[in-house]
Amino acid sequence: MMRFPEIARMADDGAGPVWASRRRRGGNPVVGFVVALLALFGALTLVLSIMDRSVAEAGARMDGWIATAWNTVSGKTEAAVDAVPAAADKVADEAGAAAEKTGDALEAGAAKTAEELKKAG
């Protein structure tokens, strides 16, 4: 009979080696994402603090980046919202014109069909 070291012995329930019975439990993925963002933010702050030789200047630089991004996004959003009524009017006009053309085509087709039925009958 072979003897195994303690680490390689079967678990009490016989399901496999001891290390196989210990499962890693994953945490909440949202918490992991937030922790990763905070770590990235901390690393960025550290690098910028070293480059600017001041934590305050590094913070001011990051604040400038955030303000620029915010102004860009909010400006584009306002422009898009302002453009919606004009675009809706244009689409409505085009849909009305297409419906009118479709009606004219149906009328012409109905008239042609009526003439052909009169000739055939």
Coordinates of N, CA, C and O in Angstrom, one line a residue, residues 3-4 12 15 17 32 39 44 48 51-52 59 63 70 75 77 80 83 90 95 97 101 119:
R3 N 1.8 5.2 0.6 CA 1.5 6.2 1.5 C 1.7 7.6 0.8 O 2.6 7.8 0.0
F4 N 0.7 8.5 1.0 CA 0.8 9.8 0.4 C 0.9 10.8 1.4 O 0.5 10.7 2.6
D12 N -12.3 13.9 3.1 CA -13.1 12.9 3.9 C -14.3 12.3 3.1 O -14.6 11.2 3.3
A15 N -14.1 12.8 -2.6 CA -14.3 13.5 -3.9 C -13.1 13.8 -4.6 O -13.1 14.2 -5.8
P17 N -8.6 15.1 -4.3 CA -7.5 15.6 -3.4 C -8.0 16.8 -2.5 O -9.0 17.4 -2.8
G32 N -15.1 44.2 -7.7 CA -13.9 44.0 -8.4 C -13.6 45.1 -9.4 O -12.5 45.6 -9.5
A39 N -7.6 51.4 -8.3 CA -6.2 51.1 -8.4 C -5.6 51.9 -9.6 O -4.5 52.4 -9.5
L44 N -2.4 56.3 -11.7 CA -2.3 57.6 -12.5 C -1.9 58.8 -11.6 O -1.1 59.6 -12.0
L48 N 1.5 61.0 -12.2 CA 1.4 62.4 -12.4 C 2.0 63.2 -11.3 O 2.6 64.3 -11.5
M51 N 5.6 63.2 -11.9 CA 6.0 64.1 -13.1 C 5.8 65.6 -12.8 O 6.7 66.4 -13.2
D52 N 4.8 65.9 -12.1 CA 4.5 67.3 -11.8 C 5.2 67.8 -10.5 O 5.1 69.0 -10.1
G59 N -3.6 66.7 -9.5 CA -5.0 66.7 -9.4 C -5.6 67.8 -10.3 O -6.7 67.5 -10.9
D63 N -8.3 67.1 -13.2 CA -9.5 67.9 -13.2 C -9.8 68.6 -14.5 O -10.9 68.7 -15.0
W70 N -16.2 66.3 -19.9 CA -17.6 66.6 -19.6 C -18.2 67.6 -20.5 O -19.3 67.5 -21.0
G75 N -21.9 69.1 -24.5 CA -22.1 69.9 -25.6 C -22.7 69.1 -26.8 O -23.6 69.6 -27.5
T77 N -24.4 66.4 -26.5 CA -25.7 65.9 -26.1 C -26.7 67.0 -26.3 O -27.8 66.8 -26.9
A80 N -27.4 67.4 -30.0 CA -28.2 66.3 -30.5 C -29.7 66.5 -30.1 O -30.6 66.3 -31.0
A83 N -31.3 69.1 -32.3 CA -31.5 68.7 -33.7 C -32.7 67.8 -33.8 O -33.1 67.5 -35.0
K90 N -38.4 66.6 -40.8 CA -37.9 66.2 -42.1 C -38.3 64.8 -42.4 O -38.8 64.5 -43.5
A95 N -41.9 61.0 -45.2 CA -42.9 59.9 -45.1 C -44.2 60.3 -45.8 O -44.8 59.5 -46.5
A97 N -44.5 62.4 -48.3 CA -44.3 62.4 -49.7 C -44.3 61.0 -50.3 O -44.8 60.7 -51.3
K101 N -46.9 59.4 -53.1 CA -46.4 58.7 -54.3 C -47.0 57.3 -54.3 O -47.4 56.8 -55.4
K119 N -61.9 45.6 -71.0 CA -61.5 45.1 -72.3 C -61.7 43.6 -72.4 O -62.1 43.0 -73.4

